[in-house]
XYZ file of C-alpha atoms in Angstrom:
495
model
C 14.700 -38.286 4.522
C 16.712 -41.063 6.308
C 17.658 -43.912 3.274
C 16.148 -47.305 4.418
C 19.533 -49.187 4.099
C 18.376 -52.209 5.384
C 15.329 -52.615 3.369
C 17.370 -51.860 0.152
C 20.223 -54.059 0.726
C 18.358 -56.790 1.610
C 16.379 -56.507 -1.812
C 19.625 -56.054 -3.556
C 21.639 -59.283 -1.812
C 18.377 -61.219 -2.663
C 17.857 -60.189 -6.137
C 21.799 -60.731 -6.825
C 21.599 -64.572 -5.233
C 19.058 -65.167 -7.156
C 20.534 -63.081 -10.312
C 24.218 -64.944 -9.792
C 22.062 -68.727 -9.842
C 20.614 -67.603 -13.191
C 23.838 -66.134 -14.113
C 26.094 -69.375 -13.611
C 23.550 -71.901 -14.762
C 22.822 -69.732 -18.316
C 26.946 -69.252 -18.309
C 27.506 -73.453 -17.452
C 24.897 -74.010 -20.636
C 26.609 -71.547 -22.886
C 29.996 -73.905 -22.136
C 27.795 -76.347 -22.586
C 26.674 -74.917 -26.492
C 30.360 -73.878 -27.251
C 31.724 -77.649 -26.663
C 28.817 -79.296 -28.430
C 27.899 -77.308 -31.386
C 31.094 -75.377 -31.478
C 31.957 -71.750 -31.723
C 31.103 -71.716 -35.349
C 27.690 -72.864 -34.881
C 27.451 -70.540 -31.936
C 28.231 -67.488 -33.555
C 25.584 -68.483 -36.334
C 23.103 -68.736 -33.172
C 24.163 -65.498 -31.725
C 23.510 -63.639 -35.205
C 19.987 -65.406 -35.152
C 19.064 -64.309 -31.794
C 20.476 -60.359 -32.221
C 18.067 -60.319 -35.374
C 15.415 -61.886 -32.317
C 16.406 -59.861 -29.553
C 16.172 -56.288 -32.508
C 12.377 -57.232 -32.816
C 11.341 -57.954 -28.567
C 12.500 -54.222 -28.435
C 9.283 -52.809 -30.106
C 6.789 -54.866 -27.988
C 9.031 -56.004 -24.786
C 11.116 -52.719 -23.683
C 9.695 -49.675 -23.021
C 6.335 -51.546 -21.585
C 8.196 -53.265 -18.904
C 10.346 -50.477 -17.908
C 7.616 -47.600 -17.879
C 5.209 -49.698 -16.221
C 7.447 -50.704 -13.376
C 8.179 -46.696 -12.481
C 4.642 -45.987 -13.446
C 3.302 -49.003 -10.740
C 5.547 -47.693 -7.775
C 4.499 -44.009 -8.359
C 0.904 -45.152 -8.451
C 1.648 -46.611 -5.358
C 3.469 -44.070 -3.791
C 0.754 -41.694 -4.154
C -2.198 -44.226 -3.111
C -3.574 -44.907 -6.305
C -3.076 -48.473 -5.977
C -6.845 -49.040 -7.622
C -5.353 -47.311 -11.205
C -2.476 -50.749 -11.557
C -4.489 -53.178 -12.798
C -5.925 -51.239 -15.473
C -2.765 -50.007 -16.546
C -1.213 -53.420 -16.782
C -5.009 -54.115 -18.808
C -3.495 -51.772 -21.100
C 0.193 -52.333 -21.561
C -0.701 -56.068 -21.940
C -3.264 -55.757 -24.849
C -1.076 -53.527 -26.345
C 1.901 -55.323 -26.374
C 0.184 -58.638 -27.287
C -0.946 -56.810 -30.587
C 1.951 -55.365 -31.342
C 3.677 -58.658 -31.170
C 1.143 -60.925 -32.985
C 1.454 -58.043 -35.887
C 5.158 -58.109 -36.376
C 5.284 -61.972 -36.096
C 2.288 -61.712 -39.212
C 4.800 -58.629 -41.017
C 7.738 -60.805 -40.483
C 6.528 -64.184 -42.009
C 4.938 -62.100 -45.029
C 8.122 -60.192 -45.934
C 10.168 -63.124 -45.380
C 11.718 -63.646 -48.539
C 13.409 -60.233 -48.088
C 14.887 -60.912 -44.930
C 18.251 -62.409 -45.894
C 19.196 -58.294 -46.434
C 19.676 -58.556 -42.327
C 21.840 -61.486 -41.882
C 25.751 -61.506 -42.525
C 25.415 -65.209 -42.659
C 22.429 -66.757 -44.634
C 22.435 -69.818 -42.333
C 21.153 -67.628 -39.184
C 18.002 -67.139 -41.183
C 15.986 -70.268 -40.387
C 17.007 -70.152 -36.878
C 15.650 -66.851 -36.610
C 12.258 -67.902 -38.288
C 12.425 -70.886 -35.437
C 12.851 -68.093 -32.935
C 10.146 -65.259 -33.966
C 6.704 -66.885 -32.426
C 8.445 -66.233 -29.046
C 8.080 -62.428 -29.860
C 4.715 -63.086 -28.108
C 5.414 -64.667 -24.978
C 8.592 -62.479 -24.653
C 6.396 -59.857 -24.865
C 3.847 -61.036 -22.189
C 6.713 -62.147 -19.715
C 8.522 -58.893 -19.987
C 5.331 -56.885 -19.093
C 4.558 -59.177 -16.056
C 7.930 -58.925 -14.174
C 7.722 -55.163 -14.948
C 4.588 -55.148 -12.891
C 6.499 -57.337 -9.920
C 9.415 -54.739 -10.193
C 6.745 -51.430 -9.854
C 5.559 -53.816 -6.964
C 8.771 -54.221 -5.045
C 8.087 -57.941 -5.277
C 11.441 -58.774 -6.053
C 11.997 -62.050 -4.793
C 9.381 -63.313 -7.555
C 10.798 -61.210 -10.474
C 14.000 -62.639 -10.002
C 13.127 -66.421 -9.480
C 10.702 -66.095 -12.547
C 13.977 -64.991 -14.341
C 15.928 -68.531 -12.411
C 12.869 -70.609 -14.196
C 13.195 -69.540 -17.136
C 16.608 -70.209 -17.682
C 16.363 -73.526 -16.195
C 13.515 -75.062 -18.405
C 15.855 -73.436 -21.368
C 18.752 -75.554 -20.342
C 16.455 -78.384 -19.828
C 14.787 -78.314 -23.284
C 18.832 -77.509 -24.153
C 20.467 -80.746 -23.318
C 17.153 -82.948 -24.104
C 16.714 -81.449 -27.730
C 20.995 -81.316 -28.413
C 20.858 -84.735 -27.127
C 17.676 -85.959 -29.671
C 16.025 -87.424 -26.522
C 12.210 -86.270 -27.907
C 13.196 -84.776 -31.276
C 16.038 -85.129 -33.930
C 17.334 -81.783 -34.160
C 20.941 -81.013 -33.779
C 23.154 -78.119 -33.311
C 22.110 -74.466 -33.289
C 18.499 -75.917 -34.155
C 17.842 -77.886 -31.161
C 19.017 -74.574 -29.324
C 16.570 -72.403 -30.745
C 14.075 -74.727 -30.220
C 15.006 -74.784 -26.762
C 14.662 -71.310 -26.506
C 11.138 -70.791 -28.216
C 9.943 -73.842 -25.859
C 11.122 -72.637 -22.669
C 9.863 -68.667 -23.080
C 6.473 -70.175 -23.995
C 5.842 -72.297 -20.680
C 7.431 -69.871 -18.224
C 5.198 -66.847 -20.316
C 2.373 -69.514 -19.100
C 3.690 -69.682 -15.239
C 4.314 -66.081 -14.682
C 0.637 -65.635 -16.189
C -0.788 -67.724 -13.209
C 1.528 -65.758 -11.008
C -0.320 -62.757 -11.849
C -4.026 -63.820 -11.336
C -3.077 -65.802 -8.250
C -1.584 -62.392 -7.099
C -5.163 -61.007 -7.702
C -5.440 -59.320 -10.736
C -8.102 -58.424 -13.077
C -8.685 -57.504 -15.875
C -10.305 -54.146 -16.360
C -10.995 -51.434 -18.396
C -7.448 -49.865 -19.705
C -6.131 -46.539 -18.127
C -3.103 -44.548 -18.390
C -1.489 -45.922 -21.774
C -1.616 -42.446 -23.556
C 0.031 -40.635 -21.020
C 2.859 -42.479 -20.382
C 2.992 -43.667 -24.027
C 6.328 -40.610 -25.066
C 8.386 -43.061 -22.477
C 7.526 -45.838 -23.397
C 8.173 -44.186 -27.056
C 11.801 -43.362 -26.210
C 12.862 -47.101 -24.036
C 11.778 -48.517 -26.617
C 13.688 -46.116 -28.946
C 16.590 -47.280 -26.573
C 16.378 -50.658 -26.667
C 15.135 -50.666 -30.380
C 18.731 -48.901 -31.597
C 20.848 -51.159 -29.236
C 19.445 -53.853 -30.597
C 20.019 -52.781 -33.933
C 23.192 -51.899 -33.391
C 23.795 -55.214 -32.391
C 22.278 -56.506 -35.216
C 24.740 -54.389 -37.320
C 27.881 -55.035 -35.644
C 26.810 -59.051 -36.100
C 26.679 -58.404 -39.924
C 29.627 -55.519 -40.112
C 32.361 -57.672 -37.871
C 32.300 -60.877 -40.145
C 32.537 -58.447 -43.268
C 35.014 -56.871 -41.807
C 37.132 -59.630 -40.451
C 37.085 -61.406 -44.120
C 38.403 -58.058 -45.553
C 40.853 -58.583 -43.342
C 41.902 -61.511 -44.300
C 40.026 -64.141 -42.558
C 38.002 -66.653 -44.415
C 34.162 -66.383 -43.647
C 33.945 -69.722 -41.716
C 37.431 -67.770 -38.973
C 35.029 -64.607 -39.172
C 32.574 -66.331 -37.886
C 34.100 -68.101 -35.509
C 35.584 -65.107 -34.067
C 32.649 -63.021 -33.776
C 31.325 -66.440 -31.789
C 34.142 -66.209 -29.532
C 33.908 -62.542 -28.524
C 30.089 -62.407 -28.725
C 29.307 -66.217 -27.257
C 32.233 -66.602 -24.971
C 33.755 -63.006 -24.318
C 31.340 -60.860 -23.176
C 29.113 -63.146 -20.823
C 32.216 -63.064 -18.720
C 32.661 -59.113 -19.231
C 29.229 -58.680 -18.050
C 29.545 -60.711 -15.378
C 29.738 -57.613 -12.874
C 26.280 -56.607 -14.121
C 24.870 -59.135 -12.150
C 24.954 -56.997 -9.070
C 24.371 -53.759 -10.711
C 21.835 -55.128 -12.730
C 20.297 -56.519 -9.168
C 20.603 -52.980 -7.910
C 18.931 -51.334 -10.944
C 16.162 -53.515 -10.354
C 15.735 -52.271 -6.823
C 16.264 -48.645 -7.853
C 14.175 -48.359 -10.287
C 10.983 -48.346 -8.052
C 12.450 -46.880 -5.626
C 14.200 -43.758 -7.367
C 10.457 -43.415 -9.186
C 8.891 -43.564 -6.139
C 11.427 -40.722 -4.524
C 10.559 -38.637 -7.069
C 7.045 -39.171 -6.499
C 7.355 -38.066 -2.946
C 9.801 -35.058 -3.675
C 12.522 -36.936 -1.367
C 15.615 -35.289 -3.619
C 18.181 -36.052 -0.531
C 17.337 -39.567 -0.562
C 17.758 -39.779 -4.241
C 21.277 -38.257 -3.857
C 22.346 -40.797 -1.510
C 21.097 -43.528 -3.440
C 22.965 -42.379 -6.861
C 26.243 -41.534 -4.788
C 26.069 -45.248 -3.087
C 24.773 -47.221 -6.117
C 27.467 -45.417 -8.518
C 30.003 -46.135 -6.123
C 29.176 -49.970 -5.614
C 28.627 -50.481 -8.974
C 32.315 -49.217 -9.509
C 33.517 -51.756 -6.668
C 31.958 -54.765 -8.107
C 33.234 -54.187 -11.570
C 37.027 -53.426 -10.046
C 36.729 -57.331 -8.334
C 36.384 -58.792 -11.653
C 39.096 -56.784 -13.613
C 41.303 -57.519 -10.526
C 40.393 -61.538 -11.914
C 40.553 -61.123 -15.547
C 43.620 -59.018 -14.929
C 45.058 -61.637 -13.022
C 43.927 -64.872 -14.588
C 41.762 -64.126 -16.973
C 43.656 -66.046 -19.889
C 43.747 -69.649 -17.211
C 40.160 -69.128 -16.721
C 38.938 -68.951 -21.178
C 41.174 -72.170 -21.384
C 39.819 -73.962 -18.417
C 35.894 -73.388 -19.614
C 36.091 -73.136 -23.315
C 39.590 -75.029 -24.440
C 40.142 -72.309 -26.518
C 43.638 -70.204 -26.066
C 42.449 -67.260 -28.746
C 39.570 -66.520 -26.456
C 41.308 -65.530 -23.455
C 43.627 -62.882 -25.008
C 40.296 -60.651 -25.632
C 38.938 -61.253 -22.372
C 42.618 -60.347 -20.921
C 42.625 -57.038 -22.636
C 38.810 -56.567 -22.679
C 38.438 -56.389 -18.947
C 38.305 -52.606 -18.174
C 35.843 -52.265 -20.300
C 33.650 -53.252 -16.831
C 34.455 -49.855 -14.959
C 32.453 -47.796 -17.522
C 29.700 -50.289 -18.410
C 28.630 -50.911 -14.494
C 28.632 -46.578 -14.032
C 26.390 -46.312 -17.272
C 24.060 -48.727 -16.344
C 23.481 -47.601 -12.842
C 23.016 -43.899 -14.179
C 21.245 -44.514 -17.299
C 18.610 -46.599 -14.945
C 18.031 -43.953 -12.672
C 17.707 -41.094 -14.998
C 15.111 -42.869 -16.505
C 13.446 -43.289 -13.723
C 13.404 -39.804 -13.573
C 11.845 -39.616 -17.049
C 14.866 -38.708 -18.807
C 14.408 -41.609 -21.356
C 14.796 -39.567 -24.491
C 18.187 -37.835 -23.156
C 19.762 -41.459 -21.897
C 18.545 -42.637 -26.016
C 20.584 -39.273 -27.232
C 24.039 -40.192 -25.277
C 23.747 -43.753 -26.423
C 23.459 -42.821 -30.082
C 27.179 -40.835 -29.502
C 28.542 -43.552 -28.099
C 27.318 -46.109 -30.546
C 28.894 -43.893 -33.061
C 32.196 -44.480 -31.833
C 31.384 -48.112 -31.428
C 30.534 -48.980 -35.474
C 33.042 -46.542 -36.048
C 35.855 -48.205 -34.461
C 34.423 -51.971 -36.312
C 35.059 -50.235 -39.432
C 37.739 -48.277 -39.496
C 40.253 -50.731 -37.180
C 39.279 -54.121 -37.452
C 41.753 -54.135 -40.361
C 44.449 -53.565 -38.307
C 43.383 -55.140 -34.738
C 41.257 -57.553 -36.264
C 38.123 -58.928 -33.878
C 40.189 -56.566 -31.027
C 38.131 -53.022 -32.709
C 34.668 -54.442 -30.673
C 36.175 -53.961 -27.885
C 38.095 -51.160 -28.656
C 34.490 -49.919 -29.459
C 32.941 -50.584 -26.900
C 35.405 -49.103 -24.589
C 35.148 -45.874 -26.450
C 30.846 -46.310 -26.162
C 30.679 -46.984 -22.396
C 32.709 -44.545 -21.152
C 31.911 -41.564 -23.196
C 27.955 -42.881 -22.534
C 28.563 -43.383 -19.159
C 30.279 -40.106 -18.902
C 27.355 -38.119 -20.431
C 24.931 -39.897 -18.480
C 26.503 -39.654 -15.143
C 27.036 -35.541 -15.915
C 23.237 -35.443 -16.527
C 22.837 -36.921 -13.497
C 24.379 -34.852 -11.569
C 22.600 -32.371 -12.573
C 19.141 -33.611 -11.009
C 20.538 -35.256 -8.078
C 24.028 -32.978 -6.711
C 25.357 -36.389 -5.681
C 28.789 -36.800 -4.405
C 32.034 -38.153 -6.730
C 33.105 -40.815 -4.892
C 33.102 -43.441 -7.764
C 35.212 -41.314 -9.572
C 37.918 -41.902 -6.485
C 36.795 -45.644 -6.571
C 37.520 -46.127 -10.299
C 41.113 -44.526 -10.103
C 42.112 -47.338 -7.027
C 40.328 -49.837 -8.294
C 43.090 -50.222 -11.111
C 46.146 -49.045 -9.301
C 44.461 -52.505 -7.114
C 43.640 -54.398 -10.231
C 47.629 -53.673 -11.969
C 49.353 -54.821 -8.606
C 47.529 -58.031 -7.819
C 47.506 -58.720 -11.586
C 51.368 -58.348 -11.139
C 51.646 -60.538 -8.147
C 49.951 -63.059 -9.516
C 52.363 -63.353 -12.345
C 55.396 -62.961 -10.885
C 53.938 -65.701 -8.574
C 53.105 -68.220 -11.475
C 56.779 -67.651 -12.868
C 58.351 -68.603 -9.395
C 56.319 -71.763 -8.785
C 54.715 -73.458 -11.963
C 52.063 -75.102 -11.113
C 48.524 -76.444 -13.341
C 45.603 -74.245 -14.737
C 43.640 -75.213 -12.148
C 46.060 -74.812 -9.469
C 47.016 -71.353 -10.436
C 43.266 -70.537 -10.839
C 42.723 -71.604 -7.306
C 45.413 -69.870 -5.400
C 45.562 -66.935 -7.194
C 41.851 -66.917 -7.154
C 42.459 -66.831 -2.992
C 44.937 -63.888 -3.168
C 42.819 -61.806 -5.625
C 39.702 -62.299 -3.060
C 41.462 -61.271 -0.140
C 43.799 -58.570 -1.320
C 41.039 -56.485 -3.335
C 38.888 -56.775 -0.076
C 41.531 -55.662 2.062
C 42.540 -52.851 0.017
C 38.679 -51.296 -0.487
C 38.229 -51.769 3.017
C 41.809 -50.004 4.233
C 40.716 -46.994 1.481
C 37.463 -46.481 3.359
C 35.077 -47.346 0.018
C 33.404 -50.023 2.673
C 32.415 -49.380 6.516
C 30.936 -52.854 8.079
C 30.527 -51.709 11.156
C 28.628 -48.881 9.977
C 26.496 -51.245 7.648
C 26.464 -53.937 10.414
C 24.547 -51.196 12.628
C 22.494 -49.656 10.157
């Protein structure tokens, strides 16, 4: 079966515009935190929000996900009448589920400082927890657009919501309706802005004719849902560890608990938005392959699966390689020209490889579970999360707020190793990211070299440097993936 190149890259380019919008205007806001509230206060929000994002896991992960691959094989196999009362289902079941944890939390709440390395997260997390609901709810529905291939809504849902949050952001920070003030007025924000755009996408769905009707389906797909969830649930609680176990650590180390703090904001808050950067694109193409690969395996179409994990694997590898080519290169210019802060661009300097592996786990993890390989994905995360908390503890003392990274080095690429062996196994695809990986930083050392040697020939301003080396990065990197053969426009031009 003959890949449909044309009809998947023009998903993929549109999801990714619309992906690298939402990506640059939540990135401008989070500048926008960091120089109002400060990285302190920042950090404090990001421990709040980990605790948050731990809970949406049980009733806004495994839902979405299995009911996207469950609408496109329903599809695939003309049961189209069977979608609305599974989304019936997943809907009143993660509604519950939500409005019962939000009860559980409140009642318990006076043991809930056990989960916060900083006591002063805990009433923005109690500011946060009634948009467990409408997380919930929005989740679900842009799982059903995703099962539908109707991508271009999915993704500008996604563009809403993060522009009513930065709205809400600046008039709340700003006391223009309310007095609140730092990290409040943020969370406040937040809670305001997943509540009207749960509303929107609501309408979205009935004016895309649906109805309500009598539920279907839950209990079978209910063990995948079980282990996403499973998935998402440990990720986020590993995330909610390492935002109480850093701090700890860092103070052990030396640092008072306000520096802690503030470092775990800089790495957390400023560090890694940039170091996920590349996911935008393979994030946009998980989207797409999600249905796709589910409805592949529907059909029996193995050879077009191959192709699609061979090609997906190898882009994924390619995008990542552009921005470690950048951080490489001027990664240090680019922390003091957003943030004003000199500590923050060391880690994003030495962080930056840490790309390659992520964008390769994502792109296989997504596609085995579209397969239904949920519970093996959940089994190579846990061994690489081992090495992650392992690393927090046992060398923080020594490289200080450096051991995350070192972490999650060690947890991406032994994860993204497992995961891409596994899939080999279903699919037979061919290596070629492997190839990809290796140039990409033989490319990645040389321009980074260039552009030093060029900044201690000609000095020249931040912005300056930024700029032209910014040029020479561009054009070099595409030069040298298109003289190695990883891209063929003419080919793609035709096809």
């Amino acid at each position: 079966m003959r890949i449909k190149l044309k009809t998947t890259a023009k998903a993929v380019i549109t999801v990714t515009f619309i992906s690298v919008l939402t990506r640059i205007l939540s990135f401008a806001y989070r500048i926008y935190l960091g120089r109002t509230i400060g990285a302190e206060s920042l950090g404090i929000y990001q421990i709040a929000l980990s605790v948050f994002f731990m809970f949406t896991t049980v009733t806004s992960s495994g839902l979405p996900l299995t009911i996207s691959r469950k609408t496109a094989e329903l599809y695939s196999i003309k049961k189209d009448d069977k979608v609305n009362s599974l989304l019936t289902s997943a809907i009143t079941v993660g509604s519950l589920i939500s409005i019962i944890s939000i009860a559980i939390v409140f009642l318990l709440r006076s043991y809930s400082h056990v989960v916060f390395s900083d006591v002063r997260a805990k009433p923005l997390f109690y500011i946060l927890i009634p948009a467990l609901l409408s997380t919930t709810l929005y989740t679900i529905i842009r799982g059903w657009l995703m099962g539908k291939k109707d991508f271009f809504t999915y993704s500008i849902t996604e563009l809403v919501e993060c522009s009513v949050r930065v709205l809400f952001g600046i008039i709340l920070l700003n006391g223009i309706v309310l007095d609140l003030s730092g990290a409040t007025a943020a969370a406040t924000a937040f809670v305001l802005s997943d509540y009207l755009c749960a509303v929107i996408l609501t309408v979205i769905l009935f004016v895309k004719k649906f109805r309500i009707e009598k539920p279907y389906g839950l209990k079978a797909i209910m063990p995948n849902v079980a282990s996403v969830t499973g998935i998402r649930l440990y990720s986020s609680a590993v995330t909610s560890l390492i935002a109480v176990i850093l701090p700890i650590s860092l103070t052990y180390a030396g640092l008072s608990q306000n520096e802690a703090v503030a470092e775990y904001g800089r790495i957390v808050g400023m560090v890694l938005p940039l170091l996920y950067a590349p996911l935008t694109v393979s994030g946009s193409l998980s989207v797409v392959l999600i249905p796709s690969a589910a409805t592949d395996k529907a059909t029996g179409a193995r050879s077009a699966l191959s192709k699609k994990a061979e090609k997906s694997l190898t882009l994924s590898v390619l995008c990542a390689g552009l921005f470690v080519c950048v951080y490489f290169a001027f990664g240090q210019e680019i922390c003091r020209l957003l943030f004003k802060d000199a500590d923050t661009g060391k880690y994003l300097l030495y962080g930056a490889i840490i790309m390659l592996p992520m964008n390769v786990n994502q792109i296989a993890a997504s596609l085995l579970n579209s397969l239904g390989q949920e519970s093996k994905t959940l089994l190579n995360y846990f061994a690489g999360t081992v090495l992650l908390v392992a690393s927090i503890l046992l060398l923080t003392r020594f490289t200080g707020a450096f051991s995350l990274l070192i972490g999650l080095g060690l947890c991406y690429t032994l994860t993204a190793f497992l995961n891409a062996k596994l899939l080999y196994k279903y699919t037979k695809f061919n290596m070629e990211f492997l190839k990809a990986g290796v140039c990409v930083i033989a490319i990645s050392l040389s321009i980074c070299i260039l552009c030093v040697v060029l900044k201690n020939i000609v000095p020249m301003s931040t912005a300056i440097y930024i700029l032209l080396c910014g040029t020479i990065t561009f054009g070099a990197y595409a030069l040298s993936v298109y003289m190695l053969g990883f891209i063929d426009v003419g080919k793609f031009i035709k096809e």
